[in-house]
Coordinates of C-alpha atoms in Angstrom, one line a residue:
M265 CA -68.3 -45.2 -46.6
P266 CA -70.7 -42.3 -47.2
M267 CA -68.2 -39.6 -46.5
W268 CA -65.9 -40.7 -49.3
G269 CA -68.3 -42.0 -51.9
G270 CA -69.4 -40.6 -55.2
R271 CA -70.1 -37.0 -56.0
R272 CA -73.0 -36.6 -53.6
S273 CA -72.6 -39.8 -51.6
G274 CA -74.2 -39.5 -48.2
V275 CA -74.8 -35.7 -48.5
R276 CA -78.4 -34.7 -47.7
A277 CA -80.2 -32.4 -50.1
G278 CA -81.4 -30.3 -47.2
G279 CA -78.0 -28.7 -46.7
D280 CA -77.4 -28.1 -43.0
D281 CA -79.1 -31.2 -41.7
G282 CA -76.3 -33.5 -42.8
R283 CA -73.5 -35.0 -40.6
P284 CA -70.9 -32.6 -39.3
Y285 CA -68.1 -33.8 -41.6
E286 CA -70.5 -33.5 -44.6
R287 CA -71.2 -29.9 -43.7
L288 CA -67.4 -29.3 -43.3
L289 CA -66.6 -30.7 -46.7
R290 CA -69.4 -28.7 -48.4
S291 CA -67.8 -25.5 -47.0
R292 CA -65.0 -24.1 -49.1
V293 CA -63.1 -23.0 -46.0
G294 CA -63.6 -26.2 -44.2
R295 CA -62.7 -28.4 -47.2
G296 CA -59.6 -26.2 -47.9
A297 CA -58.4 -26.5 -44.3
T298 CA -59.0 -30.3 -44.4
A299 CA -56.9 -30.5 -47.6
L300 CA -54.1 -28.5 -46.0
C301 CA -54.0 -30.7 -43.0
A302 CA -54.3 -34.0 -45.0
G303 CA -51.4 -32.9 -47.2
A304 CA -49.3 -32.1 -44.1
L305 CA -49.6 -35.5 -42.5
P306 CA -46.7 -37.3 -44.3
A307 CA -44.3 -34.9 -42.7
L308 CA -44.6 -36.9 -39.5
A309 CA -42.8 -39.8 -41.2
F310 CA -39.6 -37.8 -41.4
P311 CA -37.2 -36.9 -38.6
A312 CA -37.6 -35.6 -35.9
P313 CA -40.9 -37.5 -35.3
A314 CA -39.4 -40.3 -37.6
L315 CA -42.7 -42.3 -37.7
W316 CA -41.5 -44.1 -40.8
W317 CA -44.4 -46.6 -40.7
F318 CA -46.9 -43.7 -40.9
A319 CA -45.7 -42.9 -44.5
F320 CA -47.6 -46.0 -45.7
V321 CA -51.0 -44.6 -44.5
A322 CA -50.4 -40.8 -44.4
L323 CA -51.7 -40.2 -47.9
V324 CA -55.0 -42.1 -47.5
P325 CA -57.0 -39.2 -46.0
W326 CA -55.8 -36.9 -48.8
L327 CA -56.6 -39.5 -51.5
L328 CA -60.1 -40.1 -50.1
L329 CA -60.7 -36.3 -49.9
I330 CA -59.8 -35.9 -53.6
R331 CA -62.0 -38.9 -54.5
S332 CA -65.0 -37.1 -52.9
A333 CA -64.3 -33.9 -54.8
G334 CA -67.2 -34.3 -57.3
T335 CA -65.7 -32.1 -60.0
G336 CA -62.3 -31.9 -61.7
R337 CA -61.8 -28.3 -60.5
R338 CA -62.4 -29.2 -56.9
A339 CA -60.1 -32.2 -57.2
A340 CA -57.3 -29.9 -58.6
V341 CA -57.8 -27.5 -55.7
D342 CA -57.7 -30.3 -53.2
G343 CA -54.4 -31.4 -54.8
W344 CA -53.0 -27.9 -54.8
L345 CA -54.0 -27.2 -51.1
G346 CA -52.7 -30.6 -50.0
G347 CA -49.4 -30.0 -51.8
T348 CA -49.2 -26.6 -50.1
G349 CA -49.8 -28.2 -46.7
F350 CA -47.1 -30.9 -47.5
M351 CA -44.5 -28.3 -48.5
L352 CA -45.2 -26.1 -45.4
A353 CA -45.0 -29.1 -43.0
V354 CA -41.8 -30.5 -44.5
H355 CA -40.1 -27.1 -44.7
H356 CA -41.7 -25.4 -41.7
W357 CA -38.2 -24.9 -40.1
L358 CA -37.4 -22.3 -42.9
M359 CA -39.8 -19.9 -41.3
P360 CA -37.2 -18.0 -39.3
S361 CA -35.2 -17.4 -42.5
L362 CA -37.9 -16.7 -45.0
H363 CA -40.8 -15.5 -42.8
V364 CA -44.0 -15.0 -44.8
F365 CA -42.2 -15.7 -48.0
I366 CA -42.3 -19.4 -47.2
L367 CA -46.1 -19.3 -47.6
V368 CA -45.7 -17.9 -51.1
L369 CA -43.2 -20.6 -52.0
A370 CA -45.3 -23.4 -50.6
A371 CA -48.4 -22.2 -52.5
L372 CA -46.4 -22.0 -55.7
L373 CA -44.9 -25.4 -55.3
G374 CA -48.2 -26.8 -54.2
L375 CA -49.5 -26.2 -57.7
L376 CA -47.5 -29.2 -58.8
W377 CA -50.0 -31.4 -57.1
A378 CA -53.0 -29.9 -58.9
P379 CA -52.7 -32.2 -61.9
W380 CA -52.1 -35.1 -59.6
G381 CA -55.5 -34.3 -57.9
L382 CA -57.1 -34.4 -61.3
L383 CA -55.4 -37.8 -62.0
V384 CA -56.6 -39.2 -58.7
S385 CA -60.1 -38.0 -59.3
R386 CA -60.2 -39.4 -62.8
L387 CA -59.2 -42.9 -61.5
L388 CA -60.8 -43.2 -58.1
S389 CA -63.9 -41.0 -58.0
G390 CA -67.4 -42.5 -58.2
S391 CA -67.6 -46.2 -58.7
P392 CA -64.7 -47.0 -61.0
S393 CA -64.4 -50.4 -62.7
V394 CA -62.0 -53.0 -61.3
P395 CA -59.5 -52.4 -64.2
R396 CA -59.5 -48.7 -63.6
A397 CA -58.9 -49.2 -59.8
V398 CA -56.0 -51.5 -60.6
A399 CA -54.6 -49.0 -63.0
A400 CA -54.7 -46.4 -60.3
I401 CA -52.3 -48.4 -58.2
A402 CA -49.7 -47.9 -60.9
V403 CA -50.7 -44.5 -62.3
V404 CA -51.2 -42.5 -59.1
P405 CA -47.7 -43.3 -57.7
S406 CA -46.2 -42.6 -61.1
G407 CA -47.9 -39.2 -61.1
W408 CA -46.5 -38.5 -57.6
L409 CA -43.0 -39.4 -58.8
M410 CA -43.2 -36.8 -61.6
I411 CA -43.9 -34.2 -58.9
E412 CA -40.9 -35.3 -57.0
L413 CA -38.8 -35.2 -60.2
V414 CA -39.8 -31.7 -61.1
R415 CA -39.4 -30.2 -57.6
S416 CA -36.0 -31.9 -57.4
W417 CA -34.7 -29.2 -59.7
E418 CA -32.4 -27.0 -57.6
G419 CA -34.2 -23.9 -58.7
L420 CA -37.4 -25.2 -57.1
G421 CA -35.7 -26.0 -53.8
G422 CA -34.2 -29.4 -54.5
P423 CA -35.2 -32.9 -53.5
W424 CA -35.8 -32.3 -49.8
G425 CA -38.7 -34.3 -48.4
L426 CA -38.9 -36.9 -51.1
L427 CA -41.4 -39.4 -49.6
G428 CA -39.1 -42.4 -50.0
A429 CA -36.5 -40.6 -47.8
S430 CA -38.7 -41.2 -44.8
Q431 CA -37.6 -44.9 -44.9
W432 CA -33.9 -44.1 -44.1
Q433 CA -33.8 -46.3 -41.0
V434 CA -35.6 -49.4 -42.4
P435 CA -33.1 -52.1 -43.5
L436 CA -35.5 -53.6 -46.2
A437 CA -36.1 -50.1 -47.6
L438 CA -32.4 -49.4 -47.7
R439 CA -31.9 -52.6 -49.6
T440 CA -34.6 -51.5 -52.0
A441 CA -32.8 -48.2 -52.4
S442 CA -29.7 -50.0 -53.7
V443 CA -31.9 -51.2 -56.6
G444 CA -33.8 -48.1 -57.6
G445 CA -32.7 -45.3 -55.3
V446 CA -35.1 -43.1 -53.3
W447 CA -37.3 -43.0 -56.4
L448 CA -38.3 -46.7 -56.0
L449 CA -39.0 -46.1 -52.4
S450 CA -41.3 -43.2 -53.1
L451 CA -43.2 -45.3 -55.7
G452 CA -43.6 -48.1 -53.2
V453 CA -44.9 -45.8 -50.4
V454 CA -47.5 -44.1 -52.6
A455 CA -48.5 -47.4 -54.1
V456 CA -49.3 -48.8 -50.6
N457 CA -51.3 -45.7 -49.8
T458 CA -53.3 -46.1 -53.1
V459 CA -53.9 -49.8 -52.4
L460 CA -55.3 -48.9 -48.9
T461 CA -57.5 -46.3 -50.5
V462 CA -58.9 -48.8 -52.9
L463 CA -59.5 -51.4 -50.1
I464 CA -61.4 -48.8 -48.0
A465 CA -63.5 -47.1 -50.7
L466 CA -64.0 -49.6 -53.5
P467 CA -65.3 -52.9 -52.2
A468 CA -65.6 -54.4 -55.7
A469 CA -61.9 -54.0 -56.3
R470 CA -60.7 -55.4 -53.0
R471 CA -59.7 -58.8 -54.4
A472 CA -57.7 -57.2 -57.2
A473 CA -56.1 -54.8 -54.7
G474 CA -55.2 -57.8 -52.6
A475 CA -53.5 -59.4 -55.5
C476 CA -51.5 -56.3 -56.1
V477 CA -50.4 -56.4 -52.4
V478 CA -49.2 -60.0 -52.9
A479 CA -47.3 -59.1 -56.1
G480 CA -45.6 -56.1 -54.3
A481 CA -44.6 -58.3 -51.4
V482 CA -43.1 -60.9 -53.7
A483 CA -41.2 -58.1 -55.6
V484 CA -39.7 -56.8 -52.3
G485 CA -38.8 -60.3 -51.2
V486 CA -37.0 -60.9 -54.5
I487 CA -35.1 -57.6 -54.0
A488 CA -34.2 -58.7 -50.4
V489 CA -32.7 -62.0 -51.6
W490 CA -31.4 -61.3 -55.0
A491 CA -30.1 -57.7 -55.1
P492 CA -26.3 -57.5 -55.1
R493 CA -24.8 -56.7 -51.7
P494 CA -21.6 -54.6 -51.1
E495 CA -18.6 -56.7 -50.2
E496 CA -16.4 -55.3 -47.4
T497 CA -12.8 -54.8 -48.4
G498 CA -11.3 -53.2 -45.4
R499 CA -11.6 -50.4 -42.8
T500 CA -10.7 -46.7 -42.5
R501 CA -10.8 -44.5 -39.5
I502 CA -12.5 -41.2 -40.0
A503 CA -12.7 -38.4 -37.4
V504 CA -15.5 -35.8 -37.4
V505 CA -14.9 -32.5 -35.6
Q506 CA -18.1 -30.7 -34.4
P507 CA -17.3 -27.4 -32.6
G508 CA -20.8 -26.8 -31.5
V509 CA -23.1 -23.7 -31.6
V510 CA -20.9 -20.6 -31.8
D511 CA -22.5 -17.3 -32.7
G512 CA -22.1 -13.7 -32.0
P513 CA -19.1 -11.4 -32.5
G514 CA -16.0 -13.1 -33.8
S515 CA -17.9 -16.4 -34.3
V516 CA -15.8 -17.5 -37.3
E517 CA -12.5 -17.1 -35.4
R518 CA -13.9 -18.7 -32.3
R519 CA -15.3 -21.6 -34.3
F520 CA -12.0 -22.2 -35.9
A521 CA -10.1 -22.1 -32.6
R522 CA -12.6 -24.6 -31.1
S523 CA -12.2 -27.0 -34.1
E524 CA -8.4 -26.6 -33.8
Q525 CA -8.6 -27.6 -30.1
L526 CA -10.8 -30.6 -30.8
T527 CA -8.5 -31.8 -33.6
R528 CA -5.5 -31.7 -31.3
E529 CA -7.3 -34.2 -29.0
L530 CA -7.2 -36.7 -31.9
A531 CA -3.5 -37.1 -31.7
G532 CA -2.5 -40.7 -31.2
R533 CA -5.9 -42.1 -32.3
E534 CA -4.5 -43.3 -35.6
V535 CA -7.2 -41.7 -37.8
D536 CA -6.9 -41.7 -41.6
L537 CA -8.8 -38.4 -42.3
V538 CA -10.2 -35.6 -40.2
V539 CA -13.4 -33.9 -41.5
W540 CA -14.6 -30.5 -40.5
G541 CA -18.0 -29.1 -41.2
E542 CA -19.3 -26.6 -43.8
S543 CA -17.9 -23.0 -43.5
S544 CA -15.4 -24.2 -40.9
V545 CA -12.8 -21.9 -42.4
G546 CA -13.7 -18.3 -43.2
V547 CA -10.7 -17.3 -45.3
D548 CA -9.2 -18.2 -48.6
L549 CA -6.3 -20.5 -47.7
S550 CA -4.4 -19.6 -50.9
R551 CA -4.3 -16.0 -49.6
S552 CA -4.0 -16.7 -45.9
P553 CA -0.7 -18.6 -45.3
G554 CA -1.0 -18.2 -41.5
T555 CA -4.3 -20.1 -41.4
A556 CA -2.9 -22.7 -43.9
D557 CA 0.1 -23.3 -41.7
R558 CA -2.0 -23.8 -38.6
L559 CA -4.0 -26.5 -40.5
A560 CA -0.8 -28.1 -41.8
A561 CA 0.5 -28.2 -38.2
L562 CA -2.7 -30.0 -37.1
S563 CA -2.2 -32.5 -39.9
R564 CA 1.3 -33.3 -38.8
L565 CA 0.2 -33.6 -35.2
V566 CA -2.7 -35.9 -35.8
G567 CA -0.9 -37.9 -38.6
A568 CA -3.8 -37.5 -41.1
D569 CA -5.0 -35.1 -43.7
L570 CA -7.8 -32.6 -42.9
L571 CA -10.8 -32.0 -45.1
V572 CA -12.0 -28.5 -44.2
N573 CA -14.6 -26.3 -45.8
M574 CA -13.9 -22.7 -46.9
D575 CA -16.7 -20.1 -47.1
A576 CA -14.7 -17.2 -48.5
R577 CA -14.2 -14.7 -51.2
R578 CA -11.7 -15.7 -53.8
T579 CA -10.2 -13.3 -56.3
E580 CA -9.8 -16.1 -58.9
G581 CA -12.3 -18.7 -59.7
P582 CA -13.5 -20.9 -62.6
H583 CA -15.4 -18.1 -64.1
S584 CA -15.2 -15.0 -61.9
A585 CA -14.2 -13.7 -58.5
G586 CA -16.7 -14.0 -55.7
I587 CA -17.7 -16.1 -52.7
Y588 CA -17.4 -19.9 -53.0
K589 CA -18.0 -22.7 -50.6
S590 CA -15.2 -25.2 -51.1
A591 CA -14.1 -28.5 -49.7
V592 CA -10.3 -28.3 -49.4
L593 CA -7.9 -31.1 -48.5
V594 CA -5.0 -30.1 -46.3
G595 CA -1.9 -32.3 -45.6
P596 CA 1.2 -32.0 -43.5
Q597 CA 2.7 -29.5 -46.1
G598 CA -0.5 -27.4 -46.4
P599 CA -3.3 -27.5 -49.0
T600 CA -2.7 -30.5 -51.4
G601 CA -4.4 -28.8 -54.3
D602 CA -7.5 -30.9 -54.1
R603 CA -10.5 -28.6 -53.9
Y604 CA -14.2 -29.0 -54.7
D605 CA -16.3 -25.9 -55.2
K606 CA -20.0 -26.4 -54.3
M607 CA -22.1 -26.8 -57.5
R608 CA -25.7 -26.8 -56.3
L609 CA -26.6 -23.8 -54.1
V610 CA -29.5 -23.4 -51.7
P611 CA -32.1 -21.2 -53.2
F612 CA -32.5 -18.0 -51.1
G613 CA -29.9 -19.3 -48.6
E614 CA -26.9 -19.0 -50.9
Y615 CA -28.4 -17.2 -53.9
V616 CA -31.7 -15.6 -54.9
P617 CA -33.3 -17.0 -58.0
A618 CA -34.2 -14.3 -60.5
R619 CA -32.8 -11.7 -58.1
G620 CA -34.1 -8.9 -60.2
V621 CA -37.6 -10.0 -59.5
L622 CA -37.4 -11.8 -56.2
G623 CA -34.7 -9.7 -54.6
W624 CA -37.2 -8.2 -52.2
A625 CA -37.0 -11.5 -50.3
T626 CA -33.9 -10.2 -48.6
S627 CA -36.0 -7.5 -46.9
V628 CA -38.4 -10.0 -45.2
G629 CA -36.1 -12.8 -44.2
K630 CA -32.5 -13.9 -44.2
A631 CA -32.1 -14.5 -47.9
A632 CA -28.6 -14.2 -49.3
G633 CA -27.5 -10.7 -49.7
E634 CA -25.0 -11.8 -52.4
D635 CA -25.1 -14.8 -54.6
R636 CA -22.5 -17.5 -54.0
L637 CA -20.7 -18.7 -57.1
R638 CA -20.8 -22.3 -58.3
G639 CA -18.2 -25.0 -59.1
T640 CA -18.2 -26.6 -62.4
A641 CA -17.5 -30.3 -61.8
P642 CA -17.5 -33.0 -59.1
V643 CA -14.1 -33.9 -57.6
V644 CA -12.8 -37.2 -56.2
M645 CA -9.8 -36.6 -53.8
D646 CA -7.0 -38.9 -53.2
V647 CA -5.9 -39.1 -49.5
P648 CA -2.2 -40.2 -49.6
G649 CA -1.9 -40.8 -45.9
A650 CA -4.8 -43.2 -45.9
D651 CA -3.5 -45.9 -48.3
G652 CA -4.8 -44.0 -51.2
L653 CA -8.3 -43.6 -49.9
R654 CA -10.5 -41.9 -52.5
V655 CA -13.0 -39.4 -51.1
G656 CA -16.1 -37.9 -52.8
P657 CA -17.0 -34.6 -51.1
L658 CA -20.5 -33.0 -51.1
V659 CA -21.4 -29.7 -49.5
C660 CA -24.6 -29.0 -47.5
F661 CA -27.8 -30.0 -49.2
E662 CA -26.0 -31.6 -52.1
S663 CA -26.4 -34.7 -50.1
A664 CA -30.1 -34.6 -50.9
F665 CA -29.4 -35.1 -54.6
P666 CA -29.0 -38.8 -55.4
D667 CA -27.4 -38.2 -58.8
M668 CA -24.5 -36.4 -57.2
S669 CA -23.4 -39.2 -54.9
R670 CA -24.0 -41.7 -57.8
Q671 CA -21.7 -39.8 -60.1
L672 CA -18.9 -39.6 -57.4
V673 CA -19.0 -43.4 -57.0
R674 CA -18.9 -43.9 -60.7
D675 CA -15.8 -41.7 -60.7
G676 CA -14.2 -43.9 -58.2
A677 CA -15.0 -42.6 -54.7
Q678 CA -14.6 -45.1 -51.9
L679 CA -16.0 -42.8 -49.2
L680 CA -18.7 -40.1 -49.5
V681 CA -18.4 -37.1 -47.2
A682 CA -21.0 -34.4 -46.7
Q683 CA -19.9 -31.2 -45.0
S684 CA -22.9 -29.3 -43.6
S685 CA -24.0 -26.5 -41.3
T686 CA -27.6 -26.3 -40.0
S687 CA -26.8 -23.9 -37.2
T688 CA -29.6 -21.5 -38.3
F689 CA -32.2 -24.3 -37.8
Q690 CA -30.5 -25.7 -34.6
H691 CA -33.7 -26.4 -32.7
S692 CA -35.9 -27.7 -35.5
W693 CA -36.3 -30.9 -37.4
A694 CA -33.8 -29.9 -40.1
P695 CA -30.5 -31.3 -38.5
A696 CA -31.9 -34.8 -38.0
Q697 CA -33.6 -34.8 -41.5
H698 CA -30.3 -33.7 -43.1
A699 CA -28.3 -36.4 -41.4
S700 CA -30.7 -39.1 -42.3
L701 CA -30.1 -38.4 -46.0
A702 CA -26.6 -39.9 -45.7
A703 CA -28.1 -43.3 -44.9
L704 CA -30.0 -43.3 -48.2
R705 CA -27.0 -42.1 -50.2
A706 CA -24.8 -44.8 -48.7
A707 CA -27.4 -47.5 -49.4
E708 CA -28.0 -46.3 -52.9
T709 CA -24.3 -46.4 -53.9
G710 CA -23.0 -49.2 -51.7
R711 CA -20.4 -46.8 -50.3
P712 CA -20.0 -45.6 -46.7
M713 CA -20.8 -42.0 -46.0
V714 CA -19.9 -39.5 -43.3
H715 CA -22.1 -36.4 -42.5
A716 CA -20.0 -33.8 -40.7
T717 CA -21.6 -30.6 -39.3
L718 CA -20.6 -27.6 -37.3
T719 CA -23.4 -28.0 -34.7
G720 CA -25.0 -31.4 -35.2
V721 CA -26.3 -33.8 -36.2
S722 CA -23.1 -35.5 -37.4
A723 CA -23.4 -39.2 -38.3
A724 CA -21.8 -42.0 -40.2
Y725 CA -23.3 -44.8 -42.2
G726 CA -21.9 -48.0 -43.7
P727 CA -22.3 -49.2 -47.3
R728 CA -25.7 -50.7 -46.6
G729 CA -27.0 -47.6 -45.0
E730 CA -26.5 -49.0 -41.5
R731 CA -25.5 -46.6 -38.7
V732 CA -21.8 -46.7 -37.7
G733 CA -21.1 -45.5 -34.2
A734 CA -23.1 -42.9 -32.3
P735 CA -24.1 -39.6 -33.9
L736 CA -23.1 -36.3 -32.4
G737 CA -26.3 -34.5 -31.6
T738 CA -27.2 -30.8 -31.7
D739 CA -26.3 -30.4 -28.0
T740 CA -22.8 -31.8 -28.4
A741 CA -19.4 -30.1 -29.1
G742 CA -16.7 -32.7 -29.6
A743 CA -14.8 -35.0 -31.9
A744 CA -15.8 -38.6 -32.8
V745 CA -13.9 -41.3 -34.6
Y746 CA -15.8 -43.8 -36.8
D747 CA -14.4 -47.1 -37.9
M748 CA -15.8 -47.1 -41.4
P749 CA -16.2 -50.3 -43.5
L750 CA -15.0 -49.9 -47.1
S751 CA -16.6 -51.9 -49.9
R752 CA -16.5 -52.8 -53.5
G753 CA -19.1 -53.8 -56.0
T754 CA -21.7 -51.8 -58.0
T755 CA -25.3 -51.4 -56.9
L756 CA -28.1 -51.6 -59.4
Y757 CA -28.9 -48.0 -58.7
V758 CA -25.3 -46.9 -59.6
R759 CA -25.4 -49.1 -62.7
L760 CA -28.8 -48.2 -64.0
G761 CA -29.6 -44.8 -62.4
A762 CA -33.1 -43.4 -61.9
W763 CA -34.8 -46.2 -63.9
P764 CA -38.0 -46.0 -61.7
V765 CA -38.5 -42.4 -63.0
Y766 CA -38.4 -43.7 -66.6
G767 CA -40.7 -46.5 -65.7
A768 CA -43.2 -44.0 -64.2
L769 CA -43.0 -42.0 -67.4
A770 CA -43.8 -45.1 -69.4
V771 CA -46.8 -45.9 -67.2
L772 CA -48.2 -42.4 -67.6
A773 CA -47.5 -42.4 -71.4
V774 CA -49.5 -45.7 -71.8
F775 CA -52.3 -44.4 -69.6
F776 CA -52.8 -41.1 -71.4
G777 CA -52.2 -42.7 -74.8
A778 CA -55.0 -45.2 -74.0
A779 CA -57.3 -42.4 -72.8
G780 CA -56.6 -40.5 -76.0
V781 CA -57.4 -43.6 -78.2
R782 CA -60.7 -44.2 -76.3
A783 CA -61.6 -40.5 -76.8
V784 CA -61.1 -40.7 -80.5
R785 CA -62.9 -44.0 -80.9
T786 CA -65.9 -43.0 -78.8
P787 CA -68.6 -41.7 -81.2
A788 CA -70.3 -38.4 -80.4
P789 CA -73.8 -38.8 -79.1
R790 CA -76.5 -38.5 -81.7
P791 CA -79.8 -36.6 -81.3
P792 CA -82.8 -38.8 -80.6
E793 CA -84.6 -39.9 -83.8
G794 CA -88.4 -40.2 -84.3
S795 CA -89.4 -38.0 -81.4
A796 CA -93.1 -38.0 -80.9
R797 CA -95.0 -34.8 -81.6
T798 CA -96.6 -33.1 -78.7
A799 CA -99.2 -30.4 -78.4
G800 CA -96.3 -28.0 -77.7
G801 CA -94.4 -28.8 -80.9
S802 CA -91.4 -31.1 -81.5
P803 CA -87.6 -30.9 -81.6
G804 CA -87.7 -30.5 -85.4
R805 CA -90.5 -28.0 -85.4
P806 CA -90.9 -26.2 -82.1
A807 CA -94.1 -24.5 -81.2
R808 CA -94.5 -20.9 -82.0

C-alpha cells in the first residue's frame, strides 16, 4: 500500500512525476481537503441516510491519511481538519440558524481531534511493532471516547453525533448499549475501524489483529447471551399529538388550536396519557386560567392527563423571573403541580454562551435574543389516572444526554418522555436523528420512551430499544396511540453508569505512563568515541 506507507512511502523524489494521489497529498490544499472529506464520512451512518453499517469502515480513510502524515504537526492538522469535517457534516442542518458561524464553531470543536491525530500517528505510522499495533486497537478508540466525553459538555454543543448513536436500529448494538451505554458502542465502532486499518496497512500485525477480532466477537456474544433483559410487567397506552408545521402570524395560537382538535379525537380510545410536543403552550398556565381550563376540559373529555410543554415568561422561578421551557402535567382539575423546568439548554438556540463576547452571533443567524432560564433538578411525575404511572420528562436535546435518562430511571421513572420541536430544521436530517436517540435511551435504561414533537418525527420505543408502532413523519399532522410495554429490572448501564469512559481513561493512563517510563529509562545518545583524525581535523580538534 504505497499511498499509506511510511513517511515517504511511494512518493517519488522528482516531485510532479508521482501518482496523482501522491501529488494531491503533498499539496497542503489537497491534503487539507482530503482530511475534511475523510472526517465527514461517518455522518452518512446517521439518519437520514442511516447507513449504520458504514460506521464500521467510515474512519478507515481518515486513519490511513493520518498514518501517512510523516510528521507530528501534519498528523495533528489532519486530525483537526478531519474533526472539523465531521462536525460540519453531522451539524450541517444548523446552517440556516447559525450561517457562517457554524464554520467557526466546527473549526474550534475540530481542535479536539488534533491530539487524537498525534496519537494515531504515534501508534500506526511507519512500520510499528506488533505490540504497538495491538495497543493501537485499544488506545485509539479510548482517545476518541475522550473527545466524545469533552464535547458532550452542554457548553460545547452537547453529545449530538456520538459515533455509537449511529447504531440505534441494530438489535445487537442496542443490547450492548444496555451494558455500557452509547459509550461502549462508540468504543466498539472505533475499535473495528482501527482493526481494519491495521489489517490494510500493517501486514505483519494481521494475525494479532485477527485475534482481536475474535476476542471482540466473543465479548459481543457474551453480552448478547448474558446481559440482563428487561422483564415486561404490563402495558400503558400513550397518545402523541403532533399538530404539524404551523408558522407565520399567530402560529402559537393556531398550533394550540390544532393540538386541541387532535386531542378531542382521542376521546373513547382509552389512553392513559396524552403528550404534546415542546413549546406547545405559549403562556404561563399559572397566570392564564382560561388556557388552563381548556386543557383541563380536554383531560376530562379524553379521560387522561395531558403532558404539555410551556415556553413562556414566568414572573416567579427557582432563581429569577424569565423565560422557561417547562413540562407541565394537566389533569381534569387543571395543572396538577407537577412541573419540570428544562435544565440543559441548546447553545445559541436557547442561550448564547459568554454573551458578552459572542453576542454578535445574534446578528448573523437565529441565535437566541434572550437567554432562557434553567431548571434545577430532574422531576419524576406521578400520573394518577394511569394506575400510578411514573413519567420522567425530558425537553428537546436533553434526550441526547444519556446521564439524564439514567438518573430519571434511578429516581423511579417507568416511562421516559421527550418533548421536542425541530420545526426550524424540518427538511433536514435533524428530525430523524433526534427521534433515533430515544431508541438508545430506552435500550440503555430498560424503560420505554416516547419522543413527541410538534412537526415530526414523533416515535415510540420499547424497553429494548425496539420500535413500537409507526412513527409520525415530518409530513404528518395527527395523533397516534402507542401501546407501550412497561418493564422492571435494572440494566448494567443504569447500575454502573459510564464505566467504558473510566476504562478508556485507564487505558490512556497506562499507555502514557508506559511511554513516560520508557522515555526516562532510555539513555541519551553519546557522542562517538575514538574518531579517526583526518586531514581536515577531528571532532575534538577541528581544523583551523
